[in-house]
Coordinates of C-alpha atoms in Angstrom, one line a residue:
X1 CA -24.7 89.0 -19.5
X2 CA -22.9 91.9 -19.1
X3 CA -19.3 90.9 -20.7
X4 CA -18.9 93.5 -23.9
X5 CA -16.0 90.4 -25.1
X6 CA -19.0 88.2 -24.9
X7 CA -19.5 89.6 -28.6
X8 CA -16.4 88.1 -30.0
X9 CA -16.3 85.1 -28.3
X10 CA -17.9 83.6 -24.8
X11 CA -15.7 84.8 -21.5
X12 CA -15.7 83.9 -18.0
X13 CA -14.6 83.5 -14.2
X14 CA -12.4 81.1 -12.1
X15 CA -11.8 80.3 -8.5
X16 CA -9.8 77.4 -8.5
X17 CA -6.5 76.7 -6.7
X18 CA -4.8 76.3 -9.7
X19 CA -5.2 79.5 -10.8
X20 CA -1.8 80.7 -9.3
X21 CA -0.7 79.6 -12.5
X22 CA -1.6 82.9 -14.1
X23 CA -0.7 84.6 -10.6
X24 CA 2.6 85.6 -12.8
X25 CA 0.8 86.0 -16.2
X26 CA 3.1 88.2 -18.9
X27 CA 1.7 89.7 -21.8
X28 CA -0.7 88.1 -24.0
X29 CA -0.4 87.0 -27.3
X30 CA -1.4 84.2 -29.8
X31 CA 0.3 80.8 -29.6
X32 CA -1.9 79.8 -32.6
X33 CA 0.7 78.0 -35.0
X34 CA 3.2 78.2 -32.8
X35 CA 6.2 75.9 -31.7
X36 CA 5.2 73.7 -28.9
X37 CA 7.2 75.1 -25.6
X38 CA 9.7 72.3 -24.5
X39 CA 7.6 70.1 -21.0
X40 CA 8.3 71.8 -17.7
X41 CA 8.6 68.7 -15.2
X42 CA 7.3 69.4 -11.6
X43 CA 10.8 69.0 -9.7
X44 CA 12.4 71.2 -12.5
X45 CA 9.9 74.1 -11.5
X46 CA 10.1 73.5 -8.1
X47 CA 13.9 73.8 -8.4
X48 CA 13.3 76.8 -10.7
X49 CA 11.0 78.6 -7.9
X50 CA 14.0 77.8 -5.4
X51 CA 16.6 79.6 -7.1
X52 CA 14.2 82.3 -7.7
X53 CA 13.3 82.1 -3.8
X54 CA 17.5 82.4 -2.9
X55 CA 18.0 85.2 -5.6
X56 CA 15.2 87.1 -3.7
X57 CA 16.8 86.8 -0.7
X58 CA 20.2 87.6 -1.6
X59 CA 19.1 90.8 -3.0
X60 CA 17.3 91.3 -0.1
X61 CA 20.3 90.9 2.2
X62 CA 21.7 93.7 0.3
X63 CA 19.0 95.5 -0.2
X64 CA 15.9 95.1 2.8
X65 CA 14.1 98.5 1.7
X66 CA 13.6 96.8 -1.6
X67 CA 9.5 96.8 -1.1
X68 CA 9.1 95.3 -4.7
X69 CA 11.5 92.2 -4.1
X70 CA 9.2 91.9 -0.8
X71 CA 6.5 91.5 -2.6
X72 CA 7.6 89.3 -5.3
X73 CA 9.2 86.8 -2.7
X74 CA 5.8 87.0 -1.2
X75 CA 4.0 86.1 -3.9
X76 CA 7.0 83.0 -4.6
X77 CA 6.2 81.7 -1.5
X78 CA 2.3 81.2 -1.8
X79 CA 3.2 79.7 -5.3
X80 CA 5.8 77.4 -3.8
X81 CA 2.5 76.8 -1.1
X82 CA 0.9 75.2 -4.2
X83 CA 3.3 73.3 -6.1
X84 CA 4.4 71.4 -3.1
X85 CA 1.4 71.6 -1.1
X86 CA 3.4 72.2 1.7
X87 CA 1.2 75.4 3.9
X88 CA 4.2 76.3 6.0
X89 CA 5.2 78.6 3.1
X90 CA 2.1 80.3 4.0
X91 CA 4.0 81.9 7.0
X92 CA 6.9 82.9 5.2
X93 CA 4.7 84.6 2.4
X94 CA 2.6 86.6 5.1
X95 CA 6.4 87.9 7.0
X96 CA 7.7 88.7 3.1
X97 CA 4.6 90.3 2.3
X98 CA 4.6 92.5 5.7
X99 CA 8.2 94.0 4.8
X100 CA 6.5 95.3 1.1
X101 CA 4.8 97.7 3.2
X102 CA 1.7 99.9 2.8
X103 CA 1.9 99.2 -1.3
X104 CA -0.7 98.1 -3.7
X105 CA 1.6 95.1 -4.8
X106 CA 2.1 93.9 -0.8
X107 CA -1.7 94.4 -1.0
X108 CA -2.1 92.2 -4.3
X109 CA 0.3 89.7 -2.5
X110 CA -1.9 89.9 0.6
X111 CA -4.9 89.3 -1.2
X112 CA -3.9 86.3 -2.7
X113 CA -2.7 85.1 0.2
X114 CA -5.9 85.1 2.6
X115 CA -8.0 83.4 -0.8
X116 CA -5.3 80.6 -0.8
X117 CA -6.1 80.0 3.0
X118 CA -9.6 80.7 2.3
X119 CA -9.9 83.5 4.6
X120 CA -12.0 85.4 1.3
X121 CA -13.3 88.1 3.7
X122 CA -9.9 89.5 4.2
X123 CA -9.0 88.8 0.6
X124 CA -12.0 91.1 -0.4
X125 CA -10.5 94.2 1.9
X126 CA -7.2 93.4 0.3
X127 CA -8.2 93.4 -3.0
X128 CA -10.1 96.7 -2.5
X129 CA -6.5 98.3 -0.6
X130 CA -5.1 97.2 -3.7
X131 CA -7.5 98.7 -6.3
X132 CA -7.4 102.2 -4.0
X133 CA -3.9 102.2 -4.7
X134 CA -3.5 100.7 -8.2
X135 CA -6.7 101.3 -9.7
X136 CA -5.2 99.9 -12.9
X137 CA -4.4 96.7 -11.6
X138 CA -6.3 94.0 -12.9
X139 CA -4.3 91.9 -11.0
X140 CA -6.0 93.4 -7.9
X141 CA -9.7 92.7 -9.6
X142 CA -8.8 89.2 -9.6
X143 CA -8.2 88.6 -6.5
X144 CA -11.3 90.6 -5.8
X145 CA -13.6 88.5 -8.0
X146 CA -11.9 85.6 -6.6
X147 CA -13.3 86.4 -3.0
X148 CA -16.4 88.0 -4.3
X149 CA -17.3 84.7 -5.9
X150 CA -16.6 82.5 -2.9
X151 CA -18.6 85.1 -1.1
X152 CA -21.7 84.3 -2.8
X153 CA -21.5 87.9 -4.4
X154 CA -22.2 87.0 -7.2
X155 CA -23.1 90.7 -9.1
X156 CA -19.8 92.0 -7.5
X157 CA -18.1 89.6 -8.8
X158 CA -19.1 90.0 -12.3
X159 CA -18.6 93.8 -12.3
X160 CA -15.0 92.7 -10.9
X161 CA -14.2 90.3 -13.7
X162 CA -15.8 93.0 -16.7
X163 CA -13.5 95.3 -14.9
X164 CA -10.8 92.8 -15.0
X165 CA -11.5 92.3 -18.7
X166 CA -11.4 96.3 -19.9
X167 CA -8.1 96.5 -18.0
X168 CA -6.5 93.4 -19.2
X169 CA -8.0 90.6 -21.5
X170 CA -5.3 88.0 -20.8
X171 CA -5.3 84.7 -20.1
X172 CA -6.4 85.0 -16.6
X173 CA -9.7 87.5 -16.8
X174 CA -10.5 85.4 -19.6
X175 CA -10.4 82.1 -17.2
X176 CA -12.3 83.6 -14.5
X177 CA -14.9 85.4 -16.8
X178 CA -15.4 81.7 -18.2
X179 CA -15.9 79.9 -14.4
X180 CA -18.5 83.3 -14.0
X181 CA -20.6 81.5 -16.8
X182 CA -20.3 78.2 -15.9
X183 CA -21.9 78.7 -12.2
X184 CA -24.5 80.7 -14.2
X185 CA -25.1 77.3 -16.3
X186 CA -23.8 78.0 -20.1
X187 CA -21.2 75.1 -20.2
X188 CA -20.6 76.6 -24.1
X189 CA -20.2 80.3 -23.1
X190 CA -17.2 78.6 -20.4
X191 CA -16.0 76.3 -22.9
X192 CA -15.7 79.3 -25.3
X193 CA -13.8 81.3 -22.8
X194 CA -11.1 79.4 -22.2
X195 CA -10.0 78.9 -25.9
X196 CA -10.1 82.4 -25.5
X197 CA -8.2 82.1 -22.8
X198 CA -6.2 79.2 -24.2
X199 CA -5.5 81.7 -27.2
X200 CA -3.8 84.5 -25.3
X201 CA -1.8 82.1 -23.3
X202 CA 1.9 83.4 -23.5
X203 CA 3.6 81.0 -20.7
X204 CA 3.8 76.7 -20.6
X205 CA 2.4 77.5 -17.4
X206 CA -0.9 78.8 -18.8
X207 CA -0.9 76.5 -21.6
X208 CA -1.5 74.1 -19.3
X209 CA -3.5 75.3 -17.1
X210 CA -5.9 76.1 -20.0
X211 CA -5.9 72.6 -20.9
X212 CA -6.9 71.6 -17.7
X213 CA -9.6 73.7 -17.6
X214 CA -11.1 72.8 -20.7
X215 CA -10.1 69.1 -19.4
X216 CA -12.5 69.7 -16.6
X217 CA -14.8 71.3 -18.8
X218 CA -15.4 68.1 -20.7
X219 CA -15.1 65.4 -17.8
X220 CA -17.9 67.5 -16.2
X221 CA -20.0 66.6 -19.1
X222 CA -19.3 63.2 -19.7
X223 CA -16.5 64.0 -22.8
X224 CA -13.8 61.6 -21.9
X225 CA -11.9 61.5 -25.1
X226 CA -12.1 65.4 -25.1
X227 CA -10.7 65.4 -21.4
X228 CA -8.2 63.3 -22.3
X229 CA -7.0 65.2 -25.4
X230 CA -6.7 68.3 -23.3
X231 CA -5.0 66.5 -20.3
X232 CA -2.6 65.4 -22.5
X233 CA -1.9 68.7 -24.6
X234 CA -1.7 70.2 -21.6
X235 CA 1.1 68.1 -19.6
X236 CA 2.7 68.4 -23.5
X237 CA 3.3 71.8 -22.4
X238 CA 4.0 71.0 -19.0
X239 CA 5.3 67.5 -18.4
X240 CA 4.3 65.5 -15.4
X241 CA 2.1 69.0 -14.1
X242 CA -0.2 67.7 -10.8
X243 CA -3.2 68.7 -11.6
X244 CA -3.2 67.5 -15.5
X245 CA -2.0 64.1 -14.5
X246 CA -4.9 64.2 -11.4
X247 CA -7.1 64.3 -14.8
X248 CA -5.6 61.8 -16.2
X249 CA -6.2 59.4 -13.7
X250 CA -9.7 60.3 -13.5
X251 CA -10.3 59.2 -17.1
X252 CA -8.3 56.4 -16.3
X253 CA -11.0 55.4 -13.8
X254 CA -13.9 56.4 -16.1
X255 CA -12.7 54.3 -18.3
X256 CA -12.1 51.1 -16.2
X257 CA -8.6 51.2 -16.2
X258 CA -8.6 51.0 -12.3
X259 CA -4.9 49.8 -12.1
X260 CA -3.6 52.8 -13.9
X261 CA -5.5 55.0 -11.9
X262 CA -4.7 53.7 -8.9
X263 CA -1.2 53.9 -9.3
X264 CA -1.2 57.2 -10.2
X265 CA -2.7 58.5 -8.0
X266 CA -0.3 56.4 -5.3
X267 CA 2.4 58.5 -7.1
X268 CA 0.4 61.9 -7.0
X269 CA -0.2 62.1 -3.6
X270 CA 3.3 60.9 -2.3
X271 CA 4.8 64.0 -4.3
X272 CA 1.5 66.1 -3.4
X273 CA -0.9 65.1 -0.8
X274 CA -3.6 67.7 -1.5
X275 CA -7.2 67.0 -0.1
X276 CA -8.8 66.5 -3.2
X277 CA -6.2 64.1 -4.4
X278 CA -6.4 62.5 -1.2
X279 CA -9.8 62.1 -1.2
X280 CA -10.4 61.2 -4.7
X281 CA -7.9 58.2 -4.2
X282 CA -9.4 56.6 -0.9
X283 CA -12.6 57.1 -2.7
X284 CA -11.6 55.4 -5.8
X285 CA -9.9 52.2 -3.0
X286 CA -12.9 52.2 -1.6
X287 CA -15.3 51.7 -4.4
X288 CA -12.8 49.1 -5.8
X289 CA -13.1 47.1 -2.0
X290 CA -9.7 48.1 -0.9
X291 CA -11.4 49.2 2.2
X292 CA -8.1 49.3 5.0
X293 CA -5.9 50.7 2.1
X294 CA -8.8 53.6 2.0
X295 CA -8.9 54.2 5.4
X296 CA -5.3 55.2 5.5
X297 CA -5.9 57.7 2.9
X298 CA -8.3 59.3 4.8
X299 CA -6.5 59.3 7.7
X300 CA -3.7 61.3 5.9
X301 CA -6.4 63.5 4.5
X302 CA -7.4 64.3 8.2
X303 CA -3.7 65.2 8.8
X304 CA -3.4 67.4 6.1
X305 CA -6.6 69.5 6.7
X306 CA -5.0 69.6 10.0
X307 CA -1.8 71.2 9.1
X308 CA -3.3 73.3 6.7
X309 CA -5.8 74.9 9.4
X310 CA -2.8 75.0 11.7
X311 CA -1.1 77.3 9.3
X312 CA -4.2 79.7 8.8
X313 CA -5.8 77.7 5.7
X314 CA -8.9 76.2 7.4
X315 CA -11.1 74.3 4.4
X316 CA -14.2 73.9 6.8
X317 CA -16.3 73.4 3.5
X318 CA -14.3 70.3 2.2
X319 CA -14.3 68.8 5.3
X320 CA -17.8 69.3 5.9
X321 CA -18.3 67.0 2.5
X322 CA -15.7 64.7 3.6
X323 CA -17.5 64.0 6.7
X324 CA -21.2 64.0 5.3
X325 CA -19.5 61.5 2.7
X326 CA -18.6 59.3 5.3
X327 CA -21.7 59.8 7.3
X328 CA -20.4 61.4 10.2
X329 CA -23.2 64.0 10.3
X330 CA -22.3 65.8 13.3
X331 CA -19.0 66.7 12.5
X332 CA -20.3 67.6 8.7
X333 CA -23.3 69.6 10.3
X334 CA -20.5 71.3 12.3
X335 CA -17.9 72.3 9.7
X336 CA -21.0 73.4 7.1
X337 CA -22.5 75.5 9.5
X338 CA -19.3 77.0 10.7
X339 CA -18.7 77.8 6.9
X340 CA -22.2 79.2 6.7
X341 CA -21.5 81.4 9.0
X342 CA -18.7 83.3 6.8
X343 CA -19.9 83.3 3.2
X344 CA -23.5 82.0 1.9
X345 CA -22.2 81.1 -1.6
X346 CA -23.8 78.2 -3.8
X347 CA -21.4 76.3 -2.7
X348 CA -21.4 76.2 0.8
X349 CA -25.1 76.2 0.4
X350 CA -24.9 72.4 -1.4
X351 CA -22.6 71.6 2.0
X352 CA -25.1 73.0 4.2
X353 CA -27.5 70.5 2.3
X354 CA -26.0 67.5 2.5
X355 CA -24.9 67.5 6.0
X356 CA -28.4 68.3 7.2
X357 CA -29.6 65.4 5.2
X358 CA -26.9 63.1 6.5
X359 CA -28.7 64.2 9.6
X360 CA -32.3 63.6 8.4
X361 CA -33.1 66.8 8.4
X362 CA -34.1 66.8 4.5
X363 CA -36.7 69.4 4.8
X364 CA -34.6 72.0 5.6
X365 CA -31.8 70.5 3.8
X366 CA -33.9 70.9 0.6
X367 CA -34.1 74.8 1.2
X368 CA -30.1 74.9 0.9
X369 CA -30.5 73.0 -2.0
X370 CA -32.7 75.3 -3.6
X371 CA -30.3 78.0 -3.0
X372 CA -27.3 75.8 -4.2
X373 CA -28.8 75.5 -7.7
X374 CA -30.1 78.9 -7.7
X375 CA -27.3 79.7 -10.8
X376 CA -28.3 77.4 -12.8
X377 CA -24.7 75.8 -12.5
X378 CA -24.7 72.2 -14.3
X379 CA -22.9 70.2 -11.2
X380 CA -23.1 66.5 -10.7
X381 CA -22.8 66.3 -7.3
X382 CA -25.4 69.3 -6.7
X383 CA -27.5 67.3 -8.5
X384 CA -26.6 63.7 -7.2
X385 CA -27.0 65.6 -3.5
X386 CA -30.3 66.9 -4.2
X387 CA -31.8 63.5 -5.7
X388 CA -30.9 61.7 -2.4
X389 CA -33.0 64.7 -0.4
X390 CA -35.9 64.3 -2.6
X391 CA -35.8 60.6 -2.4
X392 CA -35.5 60.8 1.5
X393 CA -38.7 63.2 1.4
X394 CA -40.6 60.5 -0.8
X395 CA -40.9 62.6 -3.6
X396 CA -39.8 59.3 -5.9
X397 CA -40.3 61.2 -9.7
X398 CA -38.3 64.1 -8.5
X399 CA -35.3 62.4 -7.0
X400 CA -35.5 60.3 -10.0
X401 CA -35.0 63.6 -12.2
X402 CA -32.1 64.4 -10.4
X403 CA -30.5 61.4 -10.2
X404 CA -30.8 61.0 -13.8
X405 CA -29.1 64.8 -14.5
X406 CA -26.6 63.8 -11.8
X407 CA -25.4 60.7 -14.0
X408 CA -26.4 62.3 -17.7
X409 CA -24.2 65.7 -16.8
X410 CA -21.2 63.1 -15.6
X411 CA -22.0 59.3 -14.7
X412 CA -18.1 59.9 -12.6
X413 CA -18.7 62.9 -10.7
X414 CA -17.3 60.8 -7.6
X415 CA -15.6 57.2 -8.0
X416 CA -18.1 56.2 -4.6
X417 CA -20.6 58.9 -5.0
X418 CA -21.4 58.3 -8.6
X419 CA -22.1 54.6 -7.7
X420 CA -24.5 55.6 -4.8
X421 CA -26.3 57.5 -7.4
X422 CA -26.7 54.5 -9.8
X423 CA -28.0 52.1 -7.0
X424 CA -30.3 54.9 -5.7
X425 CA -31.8 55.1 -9.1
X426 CA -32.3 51.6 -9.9
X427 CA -34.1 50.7 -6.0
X428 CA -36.2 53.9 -6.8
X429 CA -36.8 52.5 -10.5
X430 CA -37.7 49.2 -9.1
X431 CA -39.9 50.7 -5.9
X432 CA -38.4 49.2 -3.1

């Protein structure tokens, strides 16, 4: 691995939506005995990002040629996108961003806007504008190693993130240097880079989010008490923040407490309906029997992937799992193949696999698998996806394998996959 940092301490790379946490990231510096910043609740930020909002604007009304303000309210509104998970503030982002003009910041702003709508083509020839223009910006490498990892380029986007890393070791090249060597399969090198990451955090805003992060880290490898410790250090530093209290419910479920879970993620998606939330709760009714309650979630989830895709943020690749989930496999074949079309990253490759074998098409869908573990990224569901194609092809001791890593990397990937997996592997087990 190329990352010089590597030498002091594991670094790496993330593509998550929540990294618009750090879209705003200050100067680093050490928290490390610290005081404890005061909790940020969710309604308080969104009020805070508001008055921010009108401040914009007034000084815009005074002052239209102000190309900076442009850019800043443009970059207010995709954040505001986020928080509230509302995508009509993905219009009023693009309009601000236009008035910055021909500048590397309207190009930064630009950038991140077409990778929050998942157009990451357009986010790659933004992020170049950007460097061409600010070739100092490590701002703009980020949001070029964002695209160049959804992509599937995966050497450009390493050369992005080291470049990201001489320029600026903060919080937020740390955090995507770290996701870099996660999909490349060294879970300690990750975990390592986001206490690096965690270290430099100057902001509650990135406190948190580094919790999270190493939240996730754990779930994904079946440490629940770690998950929880971060999950809750992290909404210590950011009360009631979505996505630490969407990880809090999930150890809630791993650990039987199906009530609490359930109920908070009723309140979570009534303040943010998000897909994955959405999805995560019908799945988590269904597996508990509430099968009508379930079927209302997903019917909401279908009208948000709506809205999104009618305000230029098509998700053809979560949908494409949704359906193949739900074994609709022409609509999954559809949306994967669509997505294909665009970017042949790893993980479109494990949709492209799945909704061919939802089809029955398991010898080709093995190919895609192959490619979708070609990283040597430690996933559950890559792994609980690939057991099913092997156990479709007959190839019992393999699927077996993989059903076993599936479970052993994190027996609650998926609150109806993960249960799938289990009976798959005992009927195999037992021969049947």
């Amino acid at each position: 691995m190329k990352y010089q940092v590597r030498q002091a301490v594991a670094v790496g790379l993330l593509v998550t939506a929540a990294l618009a946490y750090l879209a705003a990231s200050g100067p680093a510096d050490s928290r490390a005995g610290g005081a404890q910043p005061e909790p940020v609740p969710v309604v308080a930020q969104q009020n805070e990002m508001h008055r921010v909002v009108h401040q914009l604007q007034q000084r815009l009304h005074g002052l239209p040629e102000d190309k900076a303000s442009w850019a800043k309210l443009g970059a207010s509104y995709v954040e505001l996108a986020r928080v509230t998970a509302d995508p009509t503030y993905y219009a009023k982002a693009e309009g601000a961003l236009k008035n910055a003009g021909d500048t590397g910041l309207a190009a930064v702003g630009m950038g991140t806007l077409a990778n929050a709508r998942h157009d990451f083509h357009a986010a790659r020839d933004w992020a170049q504008k950007a460097i061409a223009s600010l070739p100092s910006s490590a701002e703009a490498y980020g949001v070029l190693a964002d695209a160049l990892t959804q992509l599937g380029d995966d050497a450009g986007a390493q050369d992005a993130v080291q470049k990201m890393l001489d320029l600026k070791p903060s919080t937020a090249s740390f955090a995507r240097a770290s996701y870099h060597f996660e999909l490349h399969g060294d879970v300690d090198g990750a975990r390592d880079a986001m206490t690096r990451a965690l270290t430099a955090a100057s902001t509650p805003e990135e406190i948190a989010f580094c919790h999270y992060r190493l939240g996730e880290l754990a779930f994904d490898h079946n440490r629940l008490d770690e998950a929880a410790q971060h999950y809750e250090q992290g909404l210590a530093a950011r009360g009631d923040d979505m996505a630490l209290t969407q990880g809090k419910a999930k150890v809630a479920a791993a650990r039987g407490d199906v009530p609490v879970a359930l109920d908070t993620y009723r309140k979570l998606v009534t303040r943010a309906p998000l897909p994955q939330y959405l999805q995560e709760y019908a799945e988590l009714l269904e597996a508990n029997g509430r099968t009508e309650e379930a079927a209302r979630q997903y019917d909401v989830l279908s009208e948000q992937q709506r809205l999104m895709e009618s305000q230029g943020a098509s998700d053809d690749l979560a949908a494409a799992l949704v359906a193949a989930d739900r074994g609709d496999g022409m609509q999954a074949l559809r949306r994967a193949e669509a997505e294909w079309s665009r970017r042949q990253s790893v993980f479109v490759a494990d949709a492209m696999a799945w909704a061919l074998h939802v089809n029955g098409r398991d010898a080709e869908a093995l190919a895609y698998s192959d490619r979708a573990n070609a990283l040597g990224w430690q996933n559950a569901t890559f792994s609980y996806h690939r057991g099913m194609i092997l156990a479709a092809l007959g190839r019992v001791a393999e699927a077996q394998e993989a059903l076993v890593q599936a479970l052993r990397l994190n027996a609650n990937f998926s609150p109806l996959q993960s249960l799938k997996a289990g009976r798959k592997l005992a009927e195999l087990r037992g021969g049947r």
